[in-house]
């Protein structure tokens, strides 16, 4: 339980960290004409951080998933299931 | 490129969409849903990327540099934070069967009709220009592709170069007609707005796939077809005159405003709310979307800047950067790729148009037309007869109205302004929903009047600071308003309100509209009176995770005739659905076909929820209110009931937790008891065996001594024989008792151990020498191959000797009686010393190999010539080995016989050795 709490705290922090990294002044540190291996530094920074955040979200998402009940049947889902049942019933009986 | 070819491709594509939607719906009725899949869900969310992205992102990158990325970073952040906001919205919407964003806001603030109307109007005002933008993009891209237009920048050449086409000759018109047909066919199949449009969602997911592929294809073509890789592209771009403005963030305020707008848009755009929340089939899909959708955003914006740079370098000055995606492949004669790009643009436009039309028509029907009809009394609630047909007609007419509005806007003023600018105006309009939604999710104090004031104020300022200048620019209003202020009042200039000058117009509008919105929302909420229903809804929304799913406390003590309720539901939902709903209710409450004649609060709440799923919360409240009578209790009472329900749930959870703990403890006790009983049985067995073992020698001693005492006629030599038997049996008895004592000491862990570091090989050699007598006596051949040890082991010398001797004598005893041999080997290992003692006896069956280490266990119990021994030797040996930290086990050599293996750990170990051992 404590582990889940920590994970969900991280889930709250992740977008905030992303926001801070993607706006000035941190972003302006990297802008300008400098290039690395011929690619503008600011593009490398932007897409690199983007990719890191995605990786972090993927890890977090997998853990947080355990906290959500498995099937959240909506009315439509239940109706579809009922229809399926009914059809199988028909098929089953000659 | 030839017009018929393009038309044929576009038609074929649209036809494919119809097929996919049809297939998706068919799969849904078969119960094999296509969209019950997190990846399809994620792809459908990418409806966010319209033609504004497909064409406009490159244009925006060419004009404003990095700025285009903000539009994709915003939604990325929203989805990264899904756990806090999106999950809550989805959970609430499932519970309250929310049908649209207007329904969500109205439901949260006391099921207010007025709020629903306000949100619907803002949504329409914000969406129609955006809608027009899609049609414009389709028409212009078609013209660019056919070569009608030279695709040059500036509105005057873009559309006016060729005279405005007649409606019948306008591609956008036919696309609009086709899409309206699509939405009517697949978006309004039945009246339940909260039922998922499976076919539509499947088609949208497919469109997202197409547009991403097209954009990536163009990006790769630019990088590797036009240049020798992206490095070269960036190097060449350094010579561009405006390159300095491309790689900079620019105006920080505008940047942040754009980010916030995009974040708000990811939730508040009616089409995003429709796909992310209303069409969501499983909350768990959000976890996948939380990273996959940002990845989609990254992929779609990856090549925007390179394409823009390439267009600026290679295409003639003045080419419209909004259509670089088309013109770059065309320039090189890659017409197939250009056609693919056109289809990608078409897919991004149609997906937006489809979902926006569904979302807006639902809102228009549920939150504008229905309340009006109910208020005017045209839907005679007391009358019978179904009105489902009427409802579907309203929804279909709404769709046609939405399309007509969008198309009209496009024909009227759609020809001025770049794509990006129109999109941002839309974003700023729907961003007005953000404060009331966030406040509604986390702040119980936010109430209906506050929300109304906030929305109204924010929308008013949005219109004044963004729409007025844009209208003035296109000549619909006096431009003097913008330059000098209305009536010459400089303080009220729309783009420099209250003297705030020098700001980017968008950041300026965003600041003022949000300021007014939030300030009014908070201030009015704090001072306005709220009624009980508002308070109740606020609590249910904010505390959604505290109340278990679907369990809404029946606070409102109302009652109604079941007959009336049934007829009401039948009137609005149709005979079949009404029956199904009441049957489900009866089943879930354990009633079989028998309903009480008077409905209780619970059933009334259920009926209201069912109706809300089709007509929206506000309309459902009015409709149910027409038959259900009862006073809403005062706020204090409601809060108390809610609190009590919550307490009961918490106690329930605690009780469950307690009982789980108790069960765990009971199970532990049971296990402990079983273990005790087993030990007790072992002890009994041990005692029985010990007494049996002691009895055998005792019996022979007694009987022989009795013979000697009782009878004088025993011959001398017999007497000697008997006495020697008595002596040997006594010895055996003594030995047995010694061993039992020894074992008992070992098992208790006491006993005196004189541990010291010693050479295991030396002790083994001594043991082999000692055993020499025994082997000669038994005529057993003894081979030994003892290699020196690398390191000493930590052991008691006498005990180690005892172990060796035990193993050796055991091997000798059990070796082949006729031609026996025993082989002793010892060698050093990286972690200690290894000893193997092998005999050529009968061997031990595999399942007995562990058992021989038990007390009094002997191999092959029924053996006729059972060798003598106490049966404790191996048990003692194992105890000693365990104490020294070693291991002993039995292996069966291939040639037969038995092989005892003993591993002794070295007194100390080097890391290097561990590494070697690992290899």
mmCIF file of N, CA and C in Angstrom, chain A:
data_model
loop_
_atom_site.group_PDB
_atom_site.id
_atom_site.type_symbol
_atom_site.label_atom_id
_atom_site.label_comp_id
_atom_site.label_asym_id
_atom_site.label_seq_id
_atom_site.Cartn_x
_atom_site.Cartn_y
_atom_site.Cartn_z
ATOM 1 N N UNK A 1 0.843 -1.202 0.000
ATOM 2 C CA UNK A 1 0.000 0.000 0.000
ATOM 3 C C UNK A 1 0.879 1.254 0.000
ATOM 4 N N UNK A 2 1.922 1.205 0.851
ATOM 5 C CA UNK A 2 2.807 2.366 0.939
ATOM 6 C C UNK A 2 3.497 2.589 -0.396
ATOM 7 N N UNK A 3 3.798 1.460 -1.074
ATOM 8 C CA UNK A 3 4.490 1.567 -2.352
ATOM 9 C C UNK A 3 3.595 2.270 -3.369
ATOM 10 N N UNK A 4 2.312 1.904 -3.352
ATOM 11 C CA UNK A 4 1.382 2.502 -4.295
ATOM 12 C C UNK A 4 1.283 4.001 -4.045
ATOM 13 N N UNK A 5 1.280 4.354 -2.758
ATOM 14 C CA UNK A 5 1.170 5.773 -2.417
ATOM 15 C C UNK A 5 2.351 6.554 -2.993
ATOM 16 N N UNK A 6 3.522 5.954 -2.844
ATOM 17 C CA UNK A 6 4.704 6.640 -3.385
ATOM 18 C C UNK A 6 4.621 6.739 -4.901
ATOM 19 N N UNK A 7 4.167 5.659 -5.524
ATOM 20 C CA UNK A 7 4.047 5.682 -6.985
ATOM 21 C C UNK A 7 3.081 6.764 -7.421
ATOM 22 N N UNK A 8 1.956 6.880 -6.703
ATOM 23 C CA UNK A 8 0.983 7.872 -7.153
ATOM 24 C C UNK A 8 1.495 9.278 -6.869
ATOM 25 N N UNK A 9 2.323 9.431 -5.837
ATOM 26 C CA UNK A 9 2.951 10.743 -5.634
ATOM 27 C C UNK A 9 3.839 11.094 -6.816
ATOM 28 N N UNK A 10 4.560 10.096 -7.288
ATOM 29 C CA UNK A 10 5.412 10.348 -8.464
ATOM 30 C C UNK A 10 4.547 10.726 -9.655
ATOM 31 N N UNK A 11 3.387 10.076 -9.772
ATOM 32 C CA UNK A 11 2.499 10.373 -10.901
ATOM 33 C C UNK A 11 2.021 11.818 -10.842
ATOM 34 N N UNK A 12 1.912 12.372 -9.634
ATOM 35 C CA UNK A 12 1.516 13.768 -9.527
ATOM 36 C C UNK A 12 2.673 14.701 -9.902
ATOM 37 N N UNK A 13 3.872 14.269 -9.577
ATOM 38 C CA UNK A 13 5.032 15.142 -9.793
ATOM 39 C C UNK A 13 5.450 15.176 -11.267
ATOM 40 N N UNK A 14 5.248 14.064 -11.961
ATOM 41 C CA UNK A 14 5.749 13.942 -13.333
ATOM 42 C C UNK A 14 5.309 15.087 -14.252
ATOM 43 N N UNK A 15 3.995 15.401 -14.340
ATOM 44 C CA UNK A 15 3.610 16.485 -15.247
ATOM 45 C C UNK A 15 4.152 17.840 -14.802
ATOM 46 N N UNK A 16 4.286 18.022 -13.490
ATOM 47 C CA UNK A 16 4.813 19.304 -13.010
ATOM 48 C C UNK A 16 6.269 19.449 -13.451
ATOM 49 N N UNK A 17 7.017 18.355 -13.284
ATOM 50 C CA UNK A 17 8.410 18.378 -13.728
ATOM 51 C C UNK A 17 8.477 18.668 -15.222
ATOM 52 N N UNK A 18 7.591 18.028 -15.978
ATOM 53 C CA UNK A 18 7.566 18.251 -17.421
ATOM 54 C C UNK A 18 7.312 19.706 -17.741
ATOM 55 N N UNK A 19 6.346 20.300 -17.043
ATOM 56 C CA UNK A 19 6.009 21.703 -17.314
ATOM 57 C C UNK A 19 7.225 22.592 -17.071
ATOM 58 N N UNK A 20 7.877 22.371 -15.928
ATOM 59 C CA UNK A 20 9.022 23.226 -15.588
ATOM 60 C C UNK A 20 10.133 23.086 -16.624
ATOM 61 N N UNK A 21 10.340 21.851 -17.102
ATOM 62 C CA UNK A 21 11.428 21.630 -18.055
ATOM 63 C C UNK A 21 11.113 22.203 -19.438
ATOM 64 N N UNK A 22 9.820 22.361 -19.731
ATOM 65 C CA UNK A 22 9.430 22.769 -21.086
ATOM 66 C C UNK A 22 9.133 24.255 -21.224
ATOM 67 N N UNK A 23 9.280 25.027 -20.163
ATOM 68 C CA UNK A 23 9.010 26.455 -20.320
ATOM 69 C C UNK A 23 10.260 27.247 -19.961
ATOM 70 N N UNK A 24 10.330 28.518 -20.400
ATOM 71 C CA UNK A 24 11.424 29.360 -19.952
ATOM 72 C C UNK A 24 11.346 29.487 -18.433
ATOM 73 N N UNK A 25 12.433 29.690 -17.723
ATOM 74 C CA UNK A 25 13.780 29.961 -18.231
ATOM 75 C C UNK A 25 14.620 28.725 -18.531
ATOM 76 N N UNK A 26 14.230 27.535 -18.038
ATOM 77 C CA UNK A 26 15.119 26.383 -18.272
ATOM 78 C C UNK A 26 15.264 26.130 -19.764
ATOM 79 N N UNK A 27 14.151 26.257 -20.487
ATOM 80 C CA UNK A 27 14.197 25.979 -21.924
ATOM 81 C C UNK A 27 15.127 26.948 -22.648
ATOM 82 N N UNK A 28 15.128 28.211 -22.211
ATOM 83 C CA UNK A 28 15.930 29.210 -22.930
ATOM 84 C C UNK A 28 17.419 28.963 -22.755
ATOM 85 N N UNK A 29 17.786 28.156 -21.740
ATOM 86 C CA UNK A 29 19.198 27.830 -21.578
ATOM 87 C C UNK A 29 19.699 27.109 -22.827
ATOM 88 N N UNK A 30 18.803 26.343 -23.451
ATOM 89 C CA UNK A 30 19.247 25.484 -24.549
ATOM 90 C C UNK A 30 18.985 26.084 -25.928
ATOM 91 N N UNK A 31 18.205 27.178 -26.006
ATOM 92 C CA UNK A 31 17.886 27.643 -27.361
ATOM 93 C C UNK A 31 19.045 28.452 -27.932
ATOM 94 N N UNK A 32 18.924 28.807 -29.185
ATOM 95 C CA UNK A 32 20.033 29.485 -29.846
ATOM 96 C C UNK A 32 20.586 28.605 -30.943
ATOM 97 N N UNK A 33 21.628 29.091 -31.594
ATOM 98 C CA UNK A 33 22.097 28.408 -32.814
ATOM 99 C C UNK A 33 23.073 27.261 -32.578
ATOM 100 N N UNK A 34 23.381 26.909 -31.304
ATOM 101 C CA UNK A 34 24.372 25.844 -31.110
ATOM 102 C C UNK A 34 23.857 24.533 -31.687
ATOM 103 N N UNK A 35 24.772 23.726 -32.218
ATOM 104 C CA UNK A 35 24.369 22.415 -32.723
ATOM 105 C C UNK A 35 25.243 21.343 -32.110
ATOM 106 N N UNK A 36 24.698 20.136 -32.019
ATOM 107 C CA UNK A 36 25.448 18.968 -31.573
ATOM 108 C C UNK A 36 25.313 17.935 -32.674
ATOM 109 N N UNK A 37 26.418 17.470 -33.221
ATOM 110 C CA UNK A 37 26.405 16.544 -34.363
ATOM 111 C C UNK A 37 25.540 17.093 -35.490
ATOM 112 N N UNK A 38 25.556 18.396 -35.672
ATOM 113 C CA UNK A 38 24.803 18.985 -36.777
ATOM 114 C C UNK A 38 23.339 19.212 -36.484
ATOM 115 N N UNK A 39 22.844 18.733 -35.327
ATOM 116 C CA UNK A 39 21.433 18.938 -34.990
ATOM 117 C C UNK A 39 21.355 20.048 -33.947
ATOM 118 N N UNK A 40 20.431 20.995 -34.108
ATOM 119 C CA UNK A 40 20.332 22.077 -33.129
ATOM 120 C C UNK A 40 20.125 21.535 -31.722
ATOM 121 N N UNK A 41 20.866 22.095 -30.767
ATOM 122 C CA UNK A 41 20.840 21.616 -29.386
ATOM 123 C C UNK A 41 19.434 21.668 -28.803
ATOM 124 N N UNK A 42 18.695 22.726 -29.134
ATOM 125 C CA UNK A 42 17.384 22.899 -28.517
ATOM 126 C C UNK A 42 16.429 21.780 -28.943
ATOM 127 N N UNK A 43 16.591 21.305 -30.186
ATOM 128 C CA UNK A 43 15.744 20.190 -30.625
ATOM 129 C C UNK A 43 16.101 18.918 -29.866
ATOM 130 N N UNK A 44 17.405 18.685 -29.708
ATOM 131 C CA UNK A 44 17.833 17.494 -28.962
ATOM 132 C C UNK A 44 17.290 17.538 -27.545
ATOM 133 N N UNK A 45 17.376 18.717 -26.916
ATOM 134 C CA UNK A 45 16.894 18.856 -25.551
ATOM 135 C C UNK A 45 15.397 18.566 -25.480
ATOM 136 N N UNK A 46 14.648 19.246 -26.372
ATOM 137 C CA UNK A 46 13.189 19.153 -26.344
ATOM 138 C C UNK A 46 12.735 17.707 -26.520
ATOM 139 N N UNK A 47 13.214 17.063 -27.580
ATOM 140 C CA UNK A 47 12.742 15.712 -27.859
ATOM 141 C C UNK A 47 13.341 14.693 -26.896
ATOM 142 N N UNK A 48 14.561 14.974 -26.402
ATOM 143 C CA UNK A 48 15.164 14.066 -25.422
ATOM 144 C C UNK A 48 14.371 14.033 -24.135
ATOM 145 N N UNK A 49 14.060 15.208 -23.602
ATOM 146 C CA UNK A 49 13.285 15.275 -22.357
ATOM 147 C C UNK A 49 11.910 14.655 -22.575
ATOM 148 N N UNK A 50 11.340 14.952 -23.727
ATOM 149 C CA UNK A 50 10.021 14.401 -24.086
ATOM 150 C C UNK A 50 10.045 12.870 -23.986
ATOM 151 N N UNK A 51 11.071 12.298 -24.582
ATOM 152 C CA UNK A 51 11.184 10.846 -24.607
ATOM 153 C C UNK A 51 11.386 10.284 -23.198
ATOM 154 N N UNK A 52 12.189 10.974 -22.399
ATOM 155 C CA UNK A 52 12.424 10.513 -21.024
ATOM 156 C C UNK A 52 11.120 10.517 -20.232
ATOM 157 N N UNK A 53 10.345 11.594 -20.406
ATOM 158 C CA UNK A 53 9.079 11.682 -19.677
ATOM 159 C C UNK A 53 8.156 10.537 -20.087
ATOM 160 N N UNK A 54 8.152 10.221 -21.385
ATOM 161 C CA UNK A 54 7.301 9.133 -21.868
ATOM 162 C C UNK A 54 7.727 7.811 -21.225
ATOM 163 N N UNK A 55 9.036 7.594 -21.168
ATOM 164 C CA UNK A 55 9.531 6.349 -20.563
ATOM 165 C C UNK A 55 9.111 6.272 -19.100
ATOM 166 N N UNK A 56 9.244 7.400 -18.400
ATOM 167 C CA UNK A 56 8.853 7.415 -16.988
ATOM 168 C C UNK A 56 7.361 7.128 -16.845
ATOM 169 N N UNK A 57 6.551 7.729 -17.724
ATOM 170 C CA UNK A 57 5.102 7.528 -17.643
ATOM 171 C C UNK A 57 4.754 6.073 -17.900
ATOM 172 N N UNK A 58 5.503 5.446 -18.794
ATOM 173 C CA UNK A 58 5.212 4.052 -19.105
ATOM 174 C C UNK A 58 5.445 3.173 -17.879
ATOM 175 N N UNK A 59 6.560 3.417 -17.198
ATOM 176 C CA UNK A 59 6.860 2.628 -15.990
ATOM 177 C C UNK A 59 5.814 2.868 -14.907
ATOM 178 N N UNK A 60 5.495 4.153 -14.700
ATOM 179 C CA UNK A 60 4.513 4.492 -13.665
ATOM 180 C C UNK A 60 3.158 3.873 -13.986
ATOM 181 N N UNK A 61 2.773 3.995 -15.257
ATOM 182 C CA UNK A 61 1.456 3.502 -15.662
ATOM 183 C C UNK A 61 1.303 2.028 -15.364
ATOM 184 N N UNK A 62 2.350 1.272 -15.624
ATOM 185 C CA UNK A 62 2.268 -0.167 -15.396
ATOM 186 C C UNK A 62 2.036 -0.462 -13.920
ATOM 187 N N UNK A 63 2.678 0.327 -13.051
ATOM 188 C CA UNK A 63 2.515 0.076 -11.615
ATOM 189 C C UNK A 63 1.153 0.533 -11.125
ATOM 190 N N UNK A 64 0.722 1.708 -11.627
ATOM 191 C CA UNK A 64 -0.543 2.266 -11.139
ATOM 192 C C UNK A 64 -1.719 1.410 -11.581
ATOM 193 N N UNK A 65 -1.521 0.694 -12.674
ATOM 194 C CA UNK A 65 -2.597 -0.133 -13.214
ATOM 195 C C UNK A 65 -3.094 -1.128 -12.169
ATOM 196 N N UNK A 66 -2.189 -1.580 -11.312
ATOM 197 C CA UNK A 66 -2.588 -2.573 -10.318
ATOM 198 C C UNK A 66 -3.595 -1.997 -9.331
ATOM 199 N N UNK A 67 -3.671 -0.657 -9.266
ATOM 200 C CA UNK A 67 -4.568 -0.040 -8.290
ATOM 201 C C UNK A 67 -5.971 0.147 -8.840
ATOM 202 N N UNK A 68 -6.151 -0.075 -10.140
ATOM 203 C CA UNK A 68 -7.472 0.128 -10.730
ATOM 204 C C UNK A 68 -8.173 -1.210 -10.847
ATOM 205 N N UNK A 69 -9.407 -1.265 -10.377
ATOM 206 C CA UNK A 69 -10.147 -2.520 -10.508
ATOM 207 C C UNK A 69 -10.211 -2.954 -11.971
ATOM 208 N N UNK A 70 -10.216 -4.258 -12.173
ATOM 209 C CA UNK A 70 -9.962 -4.791 -13.513
ATOM 210 C C UNK A 70 -10.966 -4.317 -14.555
ATOM 211 N N UNK A 71 -12.184 -4.744 -14.477
ATOM 212 C CA UNK A 71 -13.142 -4.422 -15.521
ATOM 213 C C UNK A 71 -14.168 -3.458 -14.964
ATOM 214 N N UNK A 72 -14.251 -2.323 -15.570
ATOM 215 C CA UNK A 72 -15.221 -1.352 -15.133
ATOM 216 C C UNK A 72 -16.366 -1.446 -16.121
ATOM 217 N N UNK A 73 -17.301 -2.338 -15.834
ATOM 218 C CA UNK A 73 -18.369 -2.577 -16.804
ATOM 219 C C UNK A 73 -19.268 -1.353 -16.900
ATOM 220 N N UNK A 74 -19.401 -0.843 -18.074
ATOM 221 C CA UNK A 74 -20.347 0.246 -18.275
ATOM 222 C C UNK A 74 -21.670 -0.385 -18.672
ATOM 223 N N UNK A 75 -22.694 0.434 -18.702
ATOM 224 C CA UNK A 75 -24.003 -0.082 -19.071
ATOM 225 C C UNK A 75 -23.918 -0.723 -20.456
ATOM 226 N N UNK A 76 -23.189 -0.056 -21.349
ATOM 227 C CA UNK A 76 -23.097 -0.573 -22.710
ATOM 228 C C UNK A 76 -22.379 -1.916 -22.723
ATOM 229 N N UNK A 77 -21.307 -1.993 -21.951
ATOM 230 C CA UNK A 77 -20.559 -3.237 -21.893
ATOM 231 C C UNK A 77 -21.432 -4.360 -21.373
ATOM 232 N N UNK A 78 -22.197 -4.057 -20.315
ATOM 233 C CA UNK A 78 -23.072 -5.061 -19.725
ATOM 234 C C UNK A 78 -24.122 -5.498 -20.735
ATOM 235 N N UNK A 79 -24.650 -4.525 -21.475
ATOM 236 C CA UNK A 79 -25.664 -4.847 -22.470
ATOM 237 C C UNK A 79 -25.073 -5.767 -23.540
ATOM 238 N N UNK A 80 -23.846 -5.430 -23.975
ATOM 239 C CA UNK A 80 -23.201 -6.257 -24.999
ATOM 240 C C UNK A 80 -22.995 -7.667 -24.471
ATOM 241 N N UNK A 81 -22.569 -7.748 -23.191
ATOM 242 C CA UNK A 81 -22.341 -9.059 -22.600
ATOM 243 C C UNK A 81 -23.644 -9.858 -22.555
ATOM 244 N N UNK A 82 -24.736 -9.149 -22.206
ATOM 245 C CA UNK A 82 -26.034 -9.818 -22.114
ATOM 246 C C UNK A 82 -26.453 -10.342 -23.491
ATOM 247 N N UNK A 83 -26.232 -9.502 -24.516
ATOM 248 C CA UNK A 83 -26.584 -9.921 -25.872
ATOM 249 C C UNK A 83 -25.786 -11.158 -26.264
ATOM 250 N N UNK A 84 -24.485 -11.113 -25.908
ATOM 251 C CA UNK A 84 -23.608 -12.224 -26.243
ATOM 252 C C UNK A 84 -24.127 -13.504 -25.597
ATOM 253 N N UNK A 85 -24.493 -13.341 -24.309
ATOM 254 C CA UNK A 85 -24.999 -14.481 -23.559
ATOM 255 C C UNK A 85 -26.229 -15.064 -24.251
ATOM 256 N N UNK A 86 -27.135 -14.131 -24.600
ATOM 257 C CA UNK A 86 -28.392 -14.557 -25.195
ATOM 258 C C UNK A 86 -28.127 -15.328 -26.487
ATOM 259 N N UNK A 87 -27.178 -14.807 -27.288
ATOM 260 C CA UNK A 87 -26.908 -15.451 -28.560
ATOM 261 C C UNK A 87 -26.312 -16.829 -28.352
ATOM 262 N N UNK A 88 -25.399 -16.905 -27.377
ATOM 263 C CA UNK A 88 -24.796 -18.216 -27.122
ATOM 264 C C UNK A 88 -25.853 -19.205 -26.669
ATOM 265 N N UNK A 89 -26.797 -18.687 -25.859
ATOM 266 C CA UNK A 89 -27.891 -19.533 -25.396
ATOM 267 C C UNK A 89 -28.667 -20.082 -26.580
ATOM 268 N N UNK A 90 -28.935 -19.214 -27.544
ATOM 269 C CA UNK A 90 -29.687 -19.655 -28.717
ATOM 270 C C UNK A 90 -28.918 -20.718 -29.489
ATOM 271 N N UNK A 91 -27.587 -20.449 -29.615
ATOM 272 C CA UNK A 91 -26.789 -21.379 -30.386
ATOM 273 C C UNK A 91 -26.748 -22.730 -29.701
ATOM 274 N N UNK A 92 -26.679 -22.644 -28.357
ATOM 275 C CA UNK A 92 -26.555 -23.881 -27.590
ATOM 276 C C UNK A 92 -27.773 -24.779 -27.739
ATOM 277 N N UNK A 93 -28.964 -24.179 -27.736
ATOM 278 C CA UNK A 93 -30.162 -25.010 -27.805
ATOM 279 C C UNK A 93 -30.548 -25.245 -29.261
ATOM 280 N N UNK A 94 -30.941 -26.429 -29.586
ATOM 281 C CA UNK A 94 -31.232 -26.748 -30.987
ATOM 282 C C UNK A 94 -32.485 -26.023 -31.505
#
